[in-house]
Amino acid sequence: IPLLLAYKYPQEVALIYPPLILVIALIASGYVTYQMKKTGITVIEPDMLNEKESKQLHYPGLKAGLFFGLWMFFITPLLSILI
């Protein structure tokens, strides 16, 4: 749709389309998060885990965020060298 409208209304498409996509993505992710919490699909029961798994459970979001951030920090210069 934006490609068809871009020829006739380029400024309107450039100003309206990106925020519209952002709002749609935020609504969709909010709905998915709500449904996941409602159904209990993300609940981890600590009594079912062994000792090693329960130690790994501390701050999983922080660990994933640090890993992703460091990965992007180091891989971006390498990609710019290769490209």
PDB file of C-alpha atoms in Angstrom, residues 9-45:
ATOM      1  CA  TYR A   9       1.660  11.439  -1.803  1.00  0.00           C
ATOM      2  CA  PRO A  10       5.335  10.929  -0.857  1.00  0.00           C
ATOM      3  CA  GLN A  11       5.417  13.313   2.093  1.00  0.00           C
ATOM      4  CA  GLU A  12       2.265  11.938   3.701  1.00  0.00           C
ATOM      5  CA  VAL A  13       3.507   8.372   3.361  1.00  0.00           C
ATOM      6  CA  ALA A  14       6.879   9.307   4.867  1.00  0.00           C
ATOM      7  CA  LEU A  15       5.238  11.006   7.850  1.00  0.00           C
ATOM      8  CA  ILE A  16       2.318   8.674   8.554  1.00  0.00           C
ATOM      9  CA  TYR A  17       3.461   5.157   7.610  1.00  0.00           C
ATOM     10  CA  PRO A  18       6.374   4.608  10.090  1.00  0.00           C
ATOM     11  CA  PRO A  19       4.419   5.707  13.195  1.00  0.00           C
ATOM     12  CA  LEU A  20       1.441   3.667  12.015  1.00  0.00           C
ATOM     13  CA  ILE A  21       3.599   0.541  11.732  1.00  0.00           C
ATOM     14  CA  LEU A  22       5.032   1.251  15.199  1.00  0.00           C
ATOM     15  CA  VAL A  23       1.563   1.559  16.733  1.00  0.00           C
ATOM     16  CA  ILE A  24       0.386  -1.645  15.050  1.00  0.00           C
ATOM     17  CA  ALA A  25       3.490  -3.514  16.257  1.00  0.00           C
ATOM     18  CA  LEU A  26       3.055  -2.243  19.824  1.00  0.00           C
ATOM     19  CA  ILE A  27      -0.610  -3.258  19.879  1.00  0.00           C
ATOM     20  CA  ALA A  28       0.213  -6.718  18.513  1.00  0.00           C
ATOM     21  CA  SER A  29       3.048  -7.290  20.990  1.00  0.00           C
ATOM     22  CA  GLY A  30       0.884  -6.080  23.865  1.00  0.00           C
ATOM     23  CA  TYR A  31      -1.875  -8.485  22.868  1.00  0.00           C
ATOM     24  CA  VAL A  32       0.553 -11.407  22.614  1.00  0.00           C
ATOM     25  CA  THR A  33       2.066 -10.555  26.013  1.00  0.00           C
ATOM     26  CA  TYR A  34      -1.387 -10.293  27.588  1.00  0.00           C
ATOM     27  CA  GLN A  35      -2.447 -13.659  26.182  1.00  0.00           C
ATOM     28  CA  MET A  36       0.796 -15.311  27.325  1.00  0.00           C
ATOM     29  CA  LYS A  37       0.306 -14.067  30.881  1.00  0.00           C
ATOM     30  CA  LYS A  38      -3.405 -14.952  30.816  1.00  0.00           C
ATOM     31  CA  THR A  39      -2.804 -18.554  29.750  1.00  0.00           C
ATOM     32  CA  GLY A  40       0.217 -19.001  32.012  1.00  0.00           C
ATOM     33  CA  ILE A  41       2.434 -20.193  29.207  1.00  0.00           C
ATOM     34  CA  THR A  42       5.433 -18.259  30.557  1.00  0.00           C
ATOM     35  CA  VAL A  43       5.199 -19.511  34.146  1.00  0.00           C
ATOM     36  CA  ILE A  44       8.225 -21.505  35.296  1.00  0.00           C
ATOM     37  CA  GLU A  45       7.660 -23.686  38.337  1.00  0.00           C
TER      38      GLU A  45
END
